[in-house]
Amino acid sequence: MKFSINREKLLRPLQQVAGVVERRQTLPVLSNLLLQARDGELALTGTDLEVELIARLEVTVADPGEITVPARKLVDICREIPEQADIEFMIQEGRLEIRSGRFRSTLSTLPAVDFPSVDQSTPELSVELDSKAFKKLLDRTAFAMAQQDVRYFLNGMLIELGSGHVRSVATDGHRLALSDLAVDTLDGAVKQVIVPRKGVIEIQRLLQELDGNVSISLGSSHLCAVSTMFTLTTKLVDGKFPDYDRVIPRSGDKLVLADKLELRQALSRTAILSNEKFRGIRLALSSGQLQLSANNPEQEQAEETVSVEYQGESLEVGFNVSYLQDVLNAIENERVRITLHDANSSAVIEDPVLEDATYVVMPMKL
């Protein structure tokens, strides 16, 4: 195998693919990237057996071949090579030799035949999406995914393809985030899949680098995202996601409109003196104002009053302040609408103009 490529063309895709590789591996070959050079193209593949990412680049191939090399070391070497330099790769006596200018190095290799591939399931449904719009859809909900929950199906995100929409839903049992993206190419039955947390994060990383469209295909056990340069395949979680529609309260009769920035800053100030473990904050709602208060075991306390649009009965309710802050960070509008019912009911938080995302936060006793 022998090929050459400009550093700038190689580095970003190489870093993207290497990002999938876990630092600690039981199988040595999983710490490696698969390099395949043929027909003027270089394919870089990284996997952790759950997520597989392939990047395809145009290169000058003098001698086709394939090999696997340590991912981190390859990235570090290419990063340190001067900008705009050409890099030449070749296999010499079972090692990968890298040359650029007066620099030369050799990397250990493992046979390409040992490199595992993620089994593909036959696509059952595909949709073409704008990459920026799809990333925004995931960003609006990803923060609500659970981390290492025993209910393994919560450690991921529900992706639903249905008539005229793509929907993402995430919940950790204490809060729920739902977002919709309108599409005009889907009709017929609704299909739901659960994408694992790592898969969601890698898709978000990939979409950050892309412009134009990305094709999303769903199979029985895999989701595949394909663009002109990249192909990402992630296994799906085999489980049943909660009925999210039942979680969204419909009985809220107290409607509050607030300035998002003012509320977010007030929450940040008040939260400093909340209990570090439980992060509880009390919201006292009355006509025209919302009073925020927090205290901690050291008997320290903070409070602030925020002007809001509200006319109605007074209400006191407690929430985890981090959950409220996450929602306010996800909403783009300058104003936010909060719907409440009583001290034991969840709050529904939405953008008052764009009704394409809904957030539910459960109350906590203080």
Coordinates of C-alpha atoms in Angstrom, one line a residue:
M1 CA 0.0 0.0 0.0
K2 CA 1.3 3.4 -0.9
F3 CA -0.6 6.8 -1.2
S4 CA 0.0 10.5 -0.6
I5 CA -2.4 13.3 0.5
N6 CA -2.3 16.9 1.7
R7 CA -2.4 17.3 5.5
E8 CA -5.4 19.7 5.4
K9 CA -7.5 17.3 3.4
L10 CA -6.7 14.4 5.8
L11 CA -6.7 15.9 9.3
R12 CA -10.3 16.9 9.9
P13 CA -11.8 13.6 8.6
L14 CA -9.1 11.6 10.4
Q15 CA -9.9 13.4 13.7
Q16 CA -13.6 12.8 13.1
V17 CA -13.2 9.0 12.6
A18 CA -10.7 8.6 15.4
G19 CA -13.2 10.2 17.8
V20 CA -15.4 7.1 17.6
V21 CA -12.5 4.9 18.9
E22 CA -12.5 4.3 22.7
R23 CA -9.3 4.8 24.5
R24 CA -9.6 1.6 26.5
Q25 CA -10.3 -1.5 24.5
T26 CA -10.4 -5.2 25.2
L27 CA -9.4 -6.0 21.6
P28 CA -6.2 -4.3 20.5
V29 CA -7.5 -3.9 16.9
L30 CA -10.3 -1.7 18.2
S31 CA -7.8 0.9 19.1
N32 CA -6.8 1.0 15.5
L33 CA -8.2 2.7 12.3
L34 CA -8.7 0.7 9.2
L35 CA -7.0 2.4 6.1
Q36 CA -8.1 1.2 2.7
A37 CA -6.5 2.8 -0.4
R38 CA -7.7 1.9 -3.9
D39 CA -9.0 3.6 -7.1
G40 CA -7.9 7.1 -6.1
E41 CA -9.8 6.9 -2.8
L42 CA -8.8 6.4 0.9
A43 CA -11.4 5.0 3.2
L44 CA -10.8 5.6 7.0
T45 CA -12.8 3.4 9.4
G46 CA -13.1 3.6 13.1
T47 CA -15.4 1.5 15.4
D48 CA -16.2 0.5 19.0
L49 CA -18.6 -2.3 17.8
E50 CA -21.5 0.0 18.7
V51 CA -20.8 2.9 16.3
E52 CA -18.9 2.7 13.0
L53 CA -17.7 5.8 11.1
I54 CA -16.2 5.7 7.6
A55 CA -14.7 8.7 5.8
R56 CA -13.8 8.6 2.1
L57 CA -11.2 11.0 0.7
E58 CA -9.6 11.5 -2.7
V59 CA -5.9 10.6 -2.7
T60 CA -3.1 9.7 -5.0
V61 CA -2.8 5.9 -4.8
A62 CA 0.5 4.5 -6.1
D63 CA -0.1 1.0 -4.7
P64 CA -3.5 -0.2 -3.4
G65 CA -3.8 -2.0 -0.1
E66 CA -5.3 -2.0 3.4
I67 CA -3.9 -2.0 7.0
T68 CA -4.9 -1.0 10.5
V69 CA -2.8 1.4 12.6
P70 CA -3.1 3.0 16.1
A71 CA -5.7 5.8 15.9
R72 CA -4.4 8.2 18.5
K73 CA -0.8 8.0 17.3
L74 CA -1.8 8.6 13.7
V75 CA -3.9 11.6 14.6
D76 CA -1.1 13.1 16.8
I77 CA 1.5 12.6 14.1
C78 CA -0.6 14.2 11.3
R79 CA -1.6 17.1 13.6
E80 CA 2.1 18.0 14.2
I81 CA 3.1 17.9 10.6
P82 CA 3.3 21.5 9.1
E83 CA 0.2 23.0 7.5
Q84 CA -0.3 22.4 3.8
A85 CA 2.5 19.8 3.7
D86 CA 2.0 16.6 1.7
I87 CA 2.2 13.3 3.6
E88 CA 3.2 10.0 2.1
F89 CA 2.1 6.7 3.5
M90 CA 3.5 3.3 2.6
I91 CA 3.8 -0.2 4.2
Q92 CA 7.4 -1.3 4.8
E93 CA 8.2 -4.6 6.4
G94 CA 4.8 -4.9 8.1
R95 CA 4.9 -1.3 9.4
L96 CA 3.3 1.9 8.2
E97 CA 5.9 4.4 7.2
I98 CA 4.9 8.1 7.2
R99 CA 7.0 10.7 5.4
S100 CA 6.6 14.5 5.1
G101 CA 9.5 16.7 4.2
R102 CA 12.4 15.6 6.4
F103 CA 10.1 13.9 8.9
R104 CA 9.9 10.1 8.9
S105 CA 8.1 7.7 11.3
T106 CA 7.0 4.1 11.4
L107 CA 3.8 2.9 13.2
S108 CA 2.9 -0.7 14.3
T109 CA 0.1 -2.3 12.3
L110 CA -2.4 -5.1 12.6
P111 CA -3.9 -7.0 9.7
A112 CA -7.0 -5.5 8.1
V113 CA -8.6 -8.9 8.1
D114 CA -8.8 -8.7 11.9
F115 CA -10.8 -5.4 11.8
P116 CA -14.4 -6.0 12.8
S117 CA -17.3 -4.4 10.9
V118 CA -20.7 -3.4 12.3
D119 CA -23.3 -5.8 10.8
Q120 CA -25.8 -3.9 8.7
S121 CA -29.6 -4.5 8.8
T122 CA -31.7 -3.9 5.6
P123 CA -33.0 -0.3 5.6
E124 CA -36.8 -0.2 6.2
L125 CA -37.3 3.5 5.9
S126 CA -35.1 6.4 4.6
V127 CA -35.4 10.2 4.6
E128 CA -33.2 13.0 3.2
L129 CA -32.7 15.8 5.8
D130 CA -30.9 19.1 5.9
S131 CA -27.8 18.4 8.0
K132 CA -28.1 21.7 10.0
A133 CA -31.8 21.2 10.7
F134 CA -31.2 17.6 11.8
K135 CA -28.4 18.7 14.1
K136 CA -30.7 21.4 15.6
L137 CA -33.4 18.7 16.2
L138 CA -30.9 16.5 18.1
D139 CA -29.4 19.4 20.0
R140 CA -32.8 20.5 21.3
T141 CA -33.3 17.2 23.1
A142 CA -30.0 15.4 23.6
F143 CA -29.4 17.0 27.1
A144 CA -32.3 15.1 28.6
M145 CA -30.9 11.7 27.8
A146 CA -30.2 9.6 30.9
Q147 CA -26.6 8.5 31.8
Q148 CA -26.0 5.0 33.0
D149 CA -29.6 4.5 34.1
V150 CA -30.6 0.9 34.9
R151 CA -33.5 1.4 32.5
Y152 CA -31.1 1.1 29.6
F153 CA -33.7 2.3 27.0
L154 CA -33.5 5.8 28.6
N155 CA -29.7 6.0 27.9
G156 CA -30.4 7.1 24.4
M157 CA -32.9 9.0 22.2
L158 CA -36.1 8.0 20.5
I159 CA -36.1 8.9 16.8
E160 CA -39.5 8.8 15.3
L161 CA -40.2 9.0 11.5
G162 CA -43.8 9.5 10.8
S163 CA -46.2 11.2 8.4
G164 CA -44.7 14.6 7.6
H165 CA -42.3 14.8 10.6
V166 CA -39.1 13.5 12.2
R167 CA -39.3 13.7 16.0
S168 CA -36.6 13.3 18.7
V169 CA -37.5 12.5 22.3
A170 CA -35.3 12.1 25.3
T171 CA -36.0 11.6 29.0
D172 CA -34.2 10.6 32.1
G173 CA -37.3 10.0 34.2
H174 CA -37.2 13.5 35.7
R175 CA -37.6 15.6 32.6
L176 CA -38.5 15.1 29.0
A177 CA -37.5 16.9 25.8
L178 CA -39.4 16.6 22.5
S179 CA -38.7 18.3 19.2
D180 CA -40.2 18.1 15.7
L181 CA -38.8 18.7 12.3
A182 CA -41.3 18.9 9.4
V183 CA -40.5 16.9 6.3
D184 CA -42.6 16.4 3.2
T185 CA -41.2 13.1 2.0
L186 CA -42.6 10.7 4.6
D187 CA -46.0 9.2 4.6
G188 CA -47.6 6.0 5.9
A189 CA -46.7 4.1 9.1
V190 CA -44.7 5.6 12.0
K191 CA -41.4 4.0 12.8
Q192 CA -39.7 4.5 16.2
V193 CA -36.1 3.5 17.1
I194 CA -33.9 4.2 20.1
V195 CA -30.4 5.4 19.3
P196 CA -27.9 4.9 22.1
R197 CA -26.2 7.9 23.8
K198 CA -22.9 7.3 22.1
G199 CA -24.5 7.1 18.7
V200 CA -26.4 10.4 19.3
I201 CA -23.2 12.2 20.3
E202 CA -21.3 10.9 17.3
I203 CA -24.1 11.9 14.9
Q204 CA -24.0 15.4 16.5
R205 CA -20.2 15.6 16.0
L206 CA -20.5 14.5 12.4
L207 CA -23.4 16.9 11.5
Q208 CA -21.3 19.8 12.9
E209 CA -18.8 19.2 10.0
L210 CA -21.4 18.8 7.3
D211 CA -23.2 21.1 4.9
G212 CA -26.0 20.1 2.6
N213 CA -28.2 17.0 3.0
V214 CA -27.7 13.8 5.0
S215 CA -29.6 10.6 4.3
I216 CA -31.0 8.8 7.4
S217 CA -31.9 5.1 7.0
L218 CA -33.6 3.0 9.7
G219 CA -33.3 -0.8 9.8
S220 CA -34.4 -3.3 12.4
S221 CA -31.2 -3.0 14.4
H222 CA -29.2 0.0 12.9
L223 CA -29.5 3.6 12.0
C224 CA -27.3 4.8 9.2
A225 CA -26.4 8.5 8.4
V226 CA -24.8 9.0 4.9
S227 CA -23.3 12.1 3.4
T228 CA -21.0 12.6 0.4
M229 CA -17.9 12.0 2.5
F230 CA -19.0 10.1 5.6
T231 CA -21.1 7.0 6.5
L232 CA -22.0 6.5 10.2
T233 CA -23.7 3.4 11.4
T234 CA -24.9 3.0 15.0
K235 CA -26.6 0.0 16.6
L236 CA -30.0 0.6 18.1
V237 CA -31.2 -0.1 21.6
D238 CA -33.5 -3.1 21.8
G239 CA -36.2 -1.9 24.2
K240 CA -39.5 -0.1 24.5
F241 CA -39.4 3.7 25.0
P242 CA -42.0 5.1 27.4
D243 CA -45.2 6.5 26.0
Y244 CA -44.0 10.1 25.9
D245 CA -47.4 11.5 25.0
R246 CA -48.8 10.4 28.4
V247 CA -46.0 12.3 30.2
I248 CA -46.9 15.7 28.8
P249 CA -49.4 17.4 31.1
R250 CA -52.5 18.8 29.5
S251 CA -54.2 20.2 32.6
G252 CA -52.0 23.3 33.0
D253 CA -54.1 26.4 33.7
K254 CA -51.4 28.9 34.9
L255 CA -49.7 30.5 31.9
V256 CA -46.5 32.4 32.5
L257 CA -44.5 34.5 29.9
A258 CA -41.0 35.5 30.8
D259 CA -37.9 37.1 29.3
K260 CA -35.6 34.1 28.8
L261 CA -32.3 35.9 29.4
E262 CA -33.5 37.6 32.5
L263 CA -34.9 34.4 33.9
R264 CA -31.8 32.4 33.0
Q265 CA -29.5 34.9 34.7
A266 CA -31.7 35.1 37.8
L267 CA -31.6 31.3 38.0
S268 CA -27.8 31.2 37.7
R269 CA -27.4 33.7 40.5
T270 CA -29.9 32.1 42.8
A271 CA -28.6 28.5 42.1
I272 CA -25.2 29.3 43.6
L273 CA -26.6 28.9 47.1
S274 CA -28.8 25.9 46.3
N275 CA -28.0 22.5 47.9
E276 CA -25.1 21.1 45.8
K277 CA -26.5 17.6 45.8
F278 CA -30.2 18.2 45.1
R279 CA -29.9 21.5 43.2
G280 CA -33.4 22.5 44.4
I281 CA -34.9 26.0 43.8
R282 CA -38.3 27.3 44.9
L283 CA -40.5 29.2 42.4
A284 CA -43.2 31.4 44.0
L285 CA -45.6 32.7 41.4
S286 CA -48.0 35.6 41.9
S287 CA -49.5 38.3 39.7
G288 CA -46.9 39.9 37.5
Q289 CA -43.9 38.3 39.3
L290 CA -41.9 35.1 39.9
Q291 CA -39.8 34.9 43.0
L292 CA -36.9 32.5 42.9
S293 CA -35.3 31.3 46.2
A294 CA -32.7 28.7 47.2
N295 CA -30.9 27.7 50.4
N296 CA -28.4 25.1 51.5
P297 CA -27.4 23.1 54.6
E298 CA -25.0 25.9 55.6
Q299 CA -28.1 28.1 56.2
E300 CA -27.1 30.3 53.3
Q301 CA -29.8 31.6 51.0
A302 CA -30.5 33.6 47.9
E303 CA -33.6 35.1 46.3
E304 CA -34.5 37.2 43.3
T305 CA -37.8 38.4 41.8
V306 CA -38.3 38.4 38.1
S307 CA -41.1 40.3 36.3
V308 CA -43.4 38.0 34.3
E309 CA -46.7 38.2 32.4
Y310 CA -49.1 36.3 34.7
Q311 CA -52.5 37.0 36.2
G312 CA -54.0 34.4 38.5
E313 CA -53.7 32.4 41.7
S314 CA -50.4 32.3 43.6
L315 CA -48.4 29.0 43.4
E316 CA -45.2 27.7 45.1
V317 CA -43.4 24.8 43.4
G318 CA -39.8 23.4 43.6
F319 CA -37.6 22.3 40.7
N320 CA -34.1 21.1 40.0
V321 CA -32.5 24.3 38.8
S322 CA -30.1 22.5 36.4
Y323 CA -33.1 21.1 34.5
L324 CA -34.6 24.5 34.1
Q325 CA -31.3 26.0 32.9
D326 CA -30.8 23.2 30.4
V327 CA -34.2 23.9 28.9
L328 CA -33.6 27.7 28.7
N329 CA -30.3 27.1 27.0
A330 CA -32.1 24.9 24.3
I331 CA -34.8 27.5 23.5
E332 CA -33.7 30.1 20.9
N333 CA -36.5 32.7 21.3
E334 CA -36.0 35.7 23.6
R335 CA -39.2 34.8 25.5
V336 CA -40.3 31.6 27.1
R337 CA -43.7 30.2 28.0
I338 CA -44.2 28.1 31.2
T339 CA -47.4 26.3 31.9
L340 CA -48.1 25.1 35.5
H341 CA -51.0 23.5 37.3
D342 CA -50.2 22.9 41.0
A343 CA -47.2 22.1 43.2
N344 CA -47.3 18.4 42.4
S345 CA -47.6 18.7 38.6
S346 CA -44.9 18.9 36.0
A347 CA -44.1 22.2 34.3
V348 CA -44.4 22.5 30.5
I349 CA -41.8 24.9 29.0
E350 CA -42.0 26.0 25.4
D351 CA -41.0 28.6 22.8
P352 CA -44.1 30.8 22.6
V353 CA -43.6 31.4 18.8
L354 CA -42.1 28.2 17.3
E355 CA -44.1 25.4 18.7
D356 CA -41.8 22.7 17.5
A357 CA -40.2 21.8 20.9
T358 CA -41.8 20.9 24.2
Y359 CA -40.0 20.4 27.5
V360 CA -41.5 18.8 30.7
V361 CA -39.8 19.1 34.1
M362 CA -41.1 17.2 37.1
P363 CA -41.4 19.1 40.4
M364 CA -39.4 18.3 43.5
K365 CA -40.3 18.6 47.2
L366 CA -38.3 21.2 49.1

